[in-house]
């Protein structure tokens, strides 16, 4: 069982059907029974005080009894303060309520409409939060994961972009020690 928490990248309705989503590509290529907890406009901090914050989805994560929790993004936090602290709190709660699950943080994606300096700063905040909480970190800014044509609007992935992103995540999960096969 794998739980995927994230923003619009992880929300299946972004591209029409769950099978088009990167998280579905990751789950299906590994024969994991998935729980998708992606919401458009959400993040560790954004929007403040809302049920859309990642921390407020931890009860759903726990209810799914996951072996793996993947927390993606969020570029919705790009210009906000307190991301590291919110991420540490969220990841610590996930780990406390799911002590046997592997927790993986997938950093922000280099989307054409975002400033790379800001994305790098956000990535560094999330990598630090992952390190503090013992979560594994996957860095989509490391290398050429996606091209401009993988984005429908400069922010969200196309069907092909989701497939490419999912394949890269599977590759990196394997690299950080998460078993990525159906056996």
C-alpha atoms as a PDB file:
ATOM      1  CA  UNK A   1       0.000   0.000   0.000  1.00  0.00           C
ATOM      2  CA  UNK A   2       1.311   3.434  -0.942  1.00  0.00           C
ATOM      3  CA  UNK A   3      -0.131   6.824  -0.043  1.00  0.00           C
ATOM      4  CA  UNK A   4       0.596   9.817  -2.269  1.00  0.00           C
ATOM      5  CA  UNK A   5       0.167  13.273  -0.725  1.00  0.00           C
ATOM      6  CA  UNK A   6       0.591  16.329  -2.904  1.00  0.00           C
ATOM      7  CA  UNK A   7      -0.743  19.294  -4.794  1.00  0.00           C
ATOM      8  CA  UNK A   8      -2.227  19.477  -8.306  1.00  0.00           C
ATOM      9  CA  UNK A   9       0.611  17.305  -9.628  1.00  0.00           C
ATOM     10  CA  UNK A  10      -0.754  14.479  -7.489  1.00  0.00           C
ATOM     11  CA  UNK A  11      -4.452  15.263  -7.941  1.00  0.00           C
ATOM     12  CA  UNK A  12      -5.702  12.868 -10.643  1.00  0.00           C
ATOM     13  CA  UNK A  13      -8.354  15.216 -12.001  1.00  0.00           C
ATOM     14  CA  UNK A  14      -5.631  17.515 -13.334  1.00  0.00           C
ATOM     15  CA  UNK A  15      -5.195  15.382 -16.413  1.00  0.00           C
ATOM     16  CA  UNK A  16      -8.566  13.677 -16.593  1.00  0.00           C
ATOM     17  CA  UNK A  17      -8.130  10.175 -15.225  1.00  0.00           C
ATOM     18  CA  UNK A  18      -6.014   8.680 -12.441  1.00  0.00           C
ATOM     19  CA  UNK A  19      -4.093   6.493 -14.875  1.00  0.00           C
ATOM     20  CA  UNK A  20      -2.684   9.634 -16.517  1.00  0.00           C
ATOM     21  CA  UNK A  21      -1.178  10.855 -13.250  1.00  0.00           C
ATOM     22  CA  UNK A  22       2.512  10.383 -12.348  1.00  0.00           C
ATOM     23  CA  UNK A  23       1.576   8.799  -8.998  1.00  0.00           C
ATOM     24  CA  UNK A  24      -0.532   6.186 -10.788  1.00  0.00           C
ATOM     25  CA  UNK A  25       2.436   5.415 -13.036  1.00  0.00           C
ATOM     26  CA  UNK A  26       4.596   4.928  -9.948  1.00  0.00           C
ATOM     27  CA  UNK A  27       2.009   2.778  -8.158  1.00  0.00           C
ATOM     28  CA  UNK A  28       1.161   0.594 -11.151  1.00  0.00           C
ATOM     29  CA  UNK A  29       4.788  -0.008 -12.111  1.00  0.00           C
ATOM     30  CA  UNK A  30       5.400  -1.306  -8.598  1.00  0.00           C
ATOM     31  CA  UNK A  31       2.101  -3.166  -8.065  1.00  0.00           C
ATOM     32  CA  UNK A  32       1.303  -0.926  -5.087  1.00  0.00           C
ATOM     33  CA  UNK A  33      -2.306  -0.411  -4.018  1.00  0.00           C
ATOM     34  CA  UNK A  34      -2.441   3.401  -3.953  1.00  0.00           C
ATOM     35  CA  UNK A  35      -4.274   6.020  -1.965  1.00  0.00           C
ATOM     36  CA  UNK A  36      -4.206   9.405  -3.713  1.00  0.00           C
ATOM     37  CA  UNK A  37      -4.373  12.460  -1.484  1.00  0.00           C
ATOM     38  CA  UNK A  38      -3.574  15.243  -3.932  1.00  0.00           C
ATOM     39  CA  UNK A  39      -5.449  18.559  -3.834  1.00  0.00           C
ATOM     40  CA  UNK A  40      -5.103  21.497  -6.171  1.00  0.00           C
ATOM     41  CA  UNK A  41      -3.604  24.593  -4.556  1.00  0.00           C
ATOM     42  CA  UNK A  42      -2.353  22.784  -1.476  1.00  0.00           C
ATOM     43  CA  UNK A  43       1.038  22.539   0.198  1.00  0.00           C
ATOM     44  CA  UNK A  44       2.813  22.308   3.509  1.00  0.00           C
ATOM     45  CA  UNK A  45       1.891  25.931   4.258  1.00  0.00           C
ATOM     46  CA  UNK A  46      -0.459  27.055   1.490  1.00  0.00           C
ATOM     47  CA  UNK A  47      -3.217  27.909   2.171  1.00  0.00           C
ATOM     48  CA  UNK A  48      -2.664  28.707   5.840  1.00  0.00           C
ATOM     49  CA  UNK A  49      -5.239  27.271   8.228  1.00  0.00           C
ATOM     50  CA  UNK A  50      -6.907  25.219   5.540  1.00  0.00           C
ATOM     51  CA  UNK A  51      -7.836  21.565   5.394  1.00  0.00           C
ATOM     52  CA  UNK A  52      -5.771  21.595   2.202  1.00  0.00           C
ATOM     53  CA  UNK A  53      -2.508  21.762   4.109  1.00  0.00           C
ATOM     54  CA  UNK A  54      -0.635  18.477   3.912  1.00  0.00           C
ATOM     55  CA  UNK A  55      -0.627  17.999   7.683  1.00  0.00           C
ATOM     56  CA  UNK A  56      -4.428  17.820   7.656  1.00  0.00           C
ATOM     57  CA  UNK A  57      -4.300  14.782   5.352  1.00  0.00           C
ATOM     58  CA  UNK A  58      -2.172  12.711   7.738  1.00  0.00           C
ATOM     59  CA  UNK A  59      -5.253  10.969   9.242  1.00  0.00           C
ATOM     60  CA  UNK A  60      -6.181   9.775   5.725  1.00  0.00           C
ATOM     61  CA  UNK A  61      -2.611   8.607   5.182  1.00  0.00           C
ATOM     62  CA  UNK A  62      -2.709   6.634   8.425  1.00  0.00           C
ATOM     63  CA  UNK A  63      -6.142   5.166   7.653  1.00  0.00           C
ATOM     64  CA  UNK A  64      -4.723   3.717   4.436  1.00  0.00           C
ATOM     65  CA  UNK A  65      -2.140   1.692   6.446  1.00  0.00           C
ATOM     66  CA  UNK A  66       0.679   2.460   3.994  1.00  0.00           C
ATOM     67  CA  UNK A  67       4.010   0.747   3.620  1.00  0.00           C
ATOM     68  CA  UNK A  68       5.188   3.779   1.657  1.00  0.00           C
ATOM     69  CA  UNK A  69       4.209   7.448   1.911  1.00  0.00           C
ATOM     70  CA  UNK A  70       5.255   9.760  -0.913  1.00  0.00           C
ATOM     71  CA  UNK A  71       4.848  13.484  -0.231  1.00  0.00           C
ATOM     72  CA  UNK A  72       5.207  15.601  -3.385  1.00  0.00           C
ATOM     73  CA  UNK A  73       5.895  19.328  -3.865  1.00  0.00           C
ATOM     74  CA  UNK A  74       4.634  21.893  -3.378  1.00  0.00           C
ATOM     75  CA  UNK A  75       5.298  24.848  -5.620  1.00  0.00           C
ATOM     76  CA  UNK A  76       2.228  26.413  -3.994  1.00  0.00           C
ATOM     77  CA  UNK A  77       4.580  27.100  -1.056  1.00  0.00           C
ATOM     78  CA  UNK A  78       7.155  28.789  -3.291  1.00  0.00           C
ATOM     79  CA  UNK A  79       6.813  32.333  -1.948  1.00  0.00           C
ATOM     80  CA  UNK A  80       5.696  31.509   1.585  1.00  0.00           C
ATOM     81  CA  UNK A  81       7.594  31.504   4.869  1.00  0.00           C
ATOM     82  CA  UNK A  82       7.681  28.662   7.378  1.00  0.00           C
ATOM     83  CA  UNK A  83       7.869  25.856   4.824  1.00  0.00           C
ATOM     84  CA  UNK A  84      10.697  23.976   6.519  1.00  0.00           C
ATOM     85  CA  UNK A  85       8.966  24.081   9.893  1.00  0.00           C
ATOM     86  CA  UNK A  86       5.621  22.998   8.418  1.00  0.00           C
ATOM     87  CA  UNK A  87       7.298  20.207   6.448  1.00  0.00           C
ATOM     88  CA  UNK A  88       9.155  18.968   9.539  1.00  0.00           C
ATOM     89  CA  UNK A  89       5.886  18.937  11.500  1.00  0.00           C
ATOM     90  CA  UNK A  90       4.014  17.136   8.726  1.00  0.00           C
ATOM     91  CA  UNK A  91       6.712  14.551   8.087  1.00  0.00           C
ATOM     92  CA  UNK A  92       7.236  13.930  11.812  1.00  0.00           C
ATOM     93  CA  UNK A  93       3.511  13.334  12.252  1.00  0.00           C
ATOM     94  CA  UNK A  94       3.425  10.957   9.287  1.00  0.00           C
ATOM     95  CA  UNK A  95       6.356   9.019  10.753  1.00  0.00           C
ATOM     96  CA  UNK A  96       4.855   8.970  14.268  1.00  0.00           C
ATOM     97  CA  UNK A  97       1.506   7.658  13.047  1.00  0.00           C
ATOM     98  CA  UNK A  98       3.036   5.265  10.482  1.00  0.00           C
ATOM     99  CA  UNK A  99       6.221   4.035  12.173  1.00  0.00           C
ATOM    100  CA  UNK A 100       6.781   1.123   9.791  1.00  0.00           C
ATOM    101  CA  UNK A 101       6.201   3.065   6.588  1.00  0.00           C
ATOM    102  CA  UNK A 102       8.974   4.417   4.424  1.00  0.00           C
ATOM    103  CA  UNK A 103       8.492   8.157   3.915  1.00  0.00           C
ATOM    104  CA  UNK A 104       9.757   9.803   0.738  1.00  0.00           C
ATOM    105  CA  UNK A 105       9.685  13.515  -0.041  1.00  0.00           C
ATOM    106  CA  UNK A 106       9.653  14.474  -3.719  1.00  0.00           C
ATOM    107  CA  UNK A 107      10.888  18.039  -4.102  1.00  0.00           C
ATOM    108  CA  UNK A 108       9.525  20.697  -6.439  1.00  0.00           C
ATOM    109  CA  UNK A 109       9.574  20.319 -10.191  1.00  0.00           C
ATOM    110  CA  UNK A 110      11.328  22.739 -12.539  1.00  0.00           C
ATOM    111  CA  UNK A 111       8.233  24.084 -14.273  1.00  0.00           C
ATOM    112  CA  UNK A 112       8.715  26.766 -16.942  1.00  0.00           C
ATOM    113  CA  UNK A 113       6.668  29.410 -15.110  1.00  0.00           C
ATOM    114  CA  UNK A 114       8.696  29.238 -11.887  1.00  0.00           C
ATOM    115  CA  UNK A 115      11.943  30.950 -10.980  1.00  0.00           C
ATOM    116  CA  UNK A 116      14.773  28.413 -10.585  1.00  0.00           C
ATOM    117  CA  UNK A 117      16.359  30.361  -7.705  1.00  0.00           C
ATOM    118  CA  UNK A 118      13.099  30.149  -5.739  1.00  0.00           C
ATOM    119  CA  UNK A 119      12.615  26.492  -6.676  1.00  0.00           C
ATOM    120  CA  UNK A 120      16.135  25.699  -5.474  1.00  0.00           C
ATOM    121  CA  UNK A 121      15.516  27.458  -2.154  1.00  0.00           C
ATOM    122  CA  UNK A 122      12.266  25.527  -1.697  1.00  0.00           C
ATOM    123  CA  UNK A 123      14.030  22.283  -2.598  1.00  0.00           C
ATOM    124  CA  UNK A 124      16.694  22.984   0.016  1.00  0.00           C
ATOM    125  CA  UNK A 125      14.028  23.630   2.690  1.00  0.00           C
ATOM    126  CA  UNK A 126      12.284  20.336   1.894  1.00  0.00           C
ATOM    127  CA  UNK A 127      15.538  18.371   1.713  1.00  0.00           C
ATOM    128  CA  UNK A 128      16.461  19.697   5.159  1.00  0.00           C
ATOM    129  CA  UNK A 129      13.027  18.752   6.534  1.00  0.00           C
ATOM    130  CA  UNK A 130      13.384  15.256   5.098  1.00  0.00           C
ATOM    131  CA  UNK A 131      16.833  14.862   6.651  1.00  0.00           C
ATOM    132  CA  UNK A 132      15.646  16.005  10.079  1.00  0.00           C
ATOM    133  CA  UNK A 133      12.731  13.558  10.086  1.00  0.00           C
ATOM    134  CA  UNK A 134      14.558  10.592   8.560  1.00  0.00           C
ATOM    135  CA  UNK A 135      12.567  10.706   5.333  1.00  0.00           C
ATOM    136  CA  UNK A 136      14.183   9.932   1.997  1.00  0.00           C
ATOM    137  CA  UNK A 137      14.476  12.806  -0.483  1.00  0.00           C
ATOM    138  CA  UNK A 138      14.033  12.700  -4.253  1.00  0.00           C
ATOM    139  CA  UNK A 139      15.161  15.818  -6.138  1.00  0.00           C
ATOM    140  CA  UNK A 140      13.440  16.587  -9.466  1.00  0.00           C
ATOM    141  CA  UNK A 141      15.740  19.601  -9.891  1.00  0.00           C
ATOM    142  CA  UNK A 142      18.711  17.243 -10.127  1.00  0.00           C
ATOM    143  CA  UNK A 143      19.118  16.678 -13.853  1.00  0.00           C
ATOM    144  CA  UNK A 144      16.844  17.153 -16.802  1.00  0.00           C
ATOM    145  CA  UNK A 145      13.685  15.409 -15.707  1.00  0.00           C
ATOM    146  CA  UNK A 146      11.231  17.333 -17.853  1.00  0.00           C
ATOM    147  CA  UNK A 147      11.158  19.694 -20.804  1.00  0.00           C
ATOM    148  CA  UNK A 148       8.882  22.638 -21.491  1.00  0.00           C
ATOM    149  CA  UNK A 149       6.711  20.434 -23.738  1.00  0.00           C
ATOM    150  CA  UNK A 150       5.923  18.220 -20.703  1.00  0.00           C
ATOM    151  CA  UNK A 151       3.824  21.062 -19.273  1.00  0.00           C
ATOM    152  CA  UNK A 152       0.322  21.909 -20.510  1.00  0.00           C
ATOM    153  CA  UNK A 153       0.363  25.452 -19.158  1.00  0.00           C
ATOM    154  CA  UNK A 154       3.854  26.039 -17.799  1.00  0.00           C
ATOM    155  CA  UNK A 155       2.713  24.690 -14.412  1.00  0.00           C
ATOM    156  CA  UNK A 156       0.916  21.351 -14.826  1.00  0.00           C
ATOM    157  CA  UNK A 157       2.055  18.197 -16.543  1.00  0.00           C
ATOM    158  CA  UNK A 158       0.677  16.808 -19.776  1.00  0.00           C
ATOM    159  CA  UNK A 159      -0.173  13.117 -20.047  1.00  0.00           C
ATOM    160  CA  UNK A 160       3.291  12.501 -21.494  1.00  0.00           C
ATOM    161  CA  UNK A 161       4.873  14.664 -18.805  1.00  0.00           C
ATOM    162  CA  UNK A 162       3.143  12.627 -16.091  1.00  0.00           C
ATOM    163  CA  UNK A 163       4.470   9.404 -17.609  1.00  0.00           C
ATOM    164  CA  UNK A 164       7.993  10.838 -17.850  1.00  0.00           C
ATOM    165  CA  UNK A 165       7.859  12.246 -14.307  1.00  0.00           C
ATOM    166  CA  UNK A 166       6.507   8.938 -12.945  1.00  0.00           C
ATOM    167  CA  UNK A 167       9.325   7.007 -14.627  1.00  0.00           C
ATOM    168  CA  UNK A 168      11.912   9.377 -13.125  1.00  0.00           C
ATOM    169  CA  UNK A 169      10.383   9.020  -9.657  1.00  0.00           C
ATOM    170  CA  UNK A 170      10.497   5.215  -9.948  1.00  0.00           C
ATOM    171  CA  UNK A 171      14.137   5.427 -11.002  1.00  0.00           C
ATOM    172  CA  UNK A 172      15.019   7.705  -8.075  1.00  0.00           C
ATOM    173  CA  UNK A 173      13.058   5.634  -5.563  1.00  0.00           C
ATOM    174  CA  UNK A 174      15.199   2.689  -6.562  1.00  0.00           C
ATOM    175  CA  UNK A 175      18.310   4.863  -6.155  1.00  0.00           C
ATOM    176  CA  UNK A 176      17.379   5.915  -2.602  1.00  0.00           C
ATOM    177  CA  UNK A 177      16.665   2.343  -1.551  1.00  0.00           C
ATOM    178  CA  UNK A 178      12.923   1.885  -2.049  1.00  0.00           C
ATOM    179  CA  UNK A 179      12.178  -1.448  -3.703  1.00  0.00           C
ATOM    180  CA  UNK A 180      10.603  -0.702  -7.069  1.00  0.00           C
ATOM    181  CA  UNK A 181       9.348  -3.895  -8.615  1.00  0.00           C
ATOM    182  CA  UNK A 182       6.273  -6.079  -8.631  1.00  0.00           C
ATOM    183  CA  UNK A 183       8.053  -9.060  -7.095  1.00  0.00           C
END
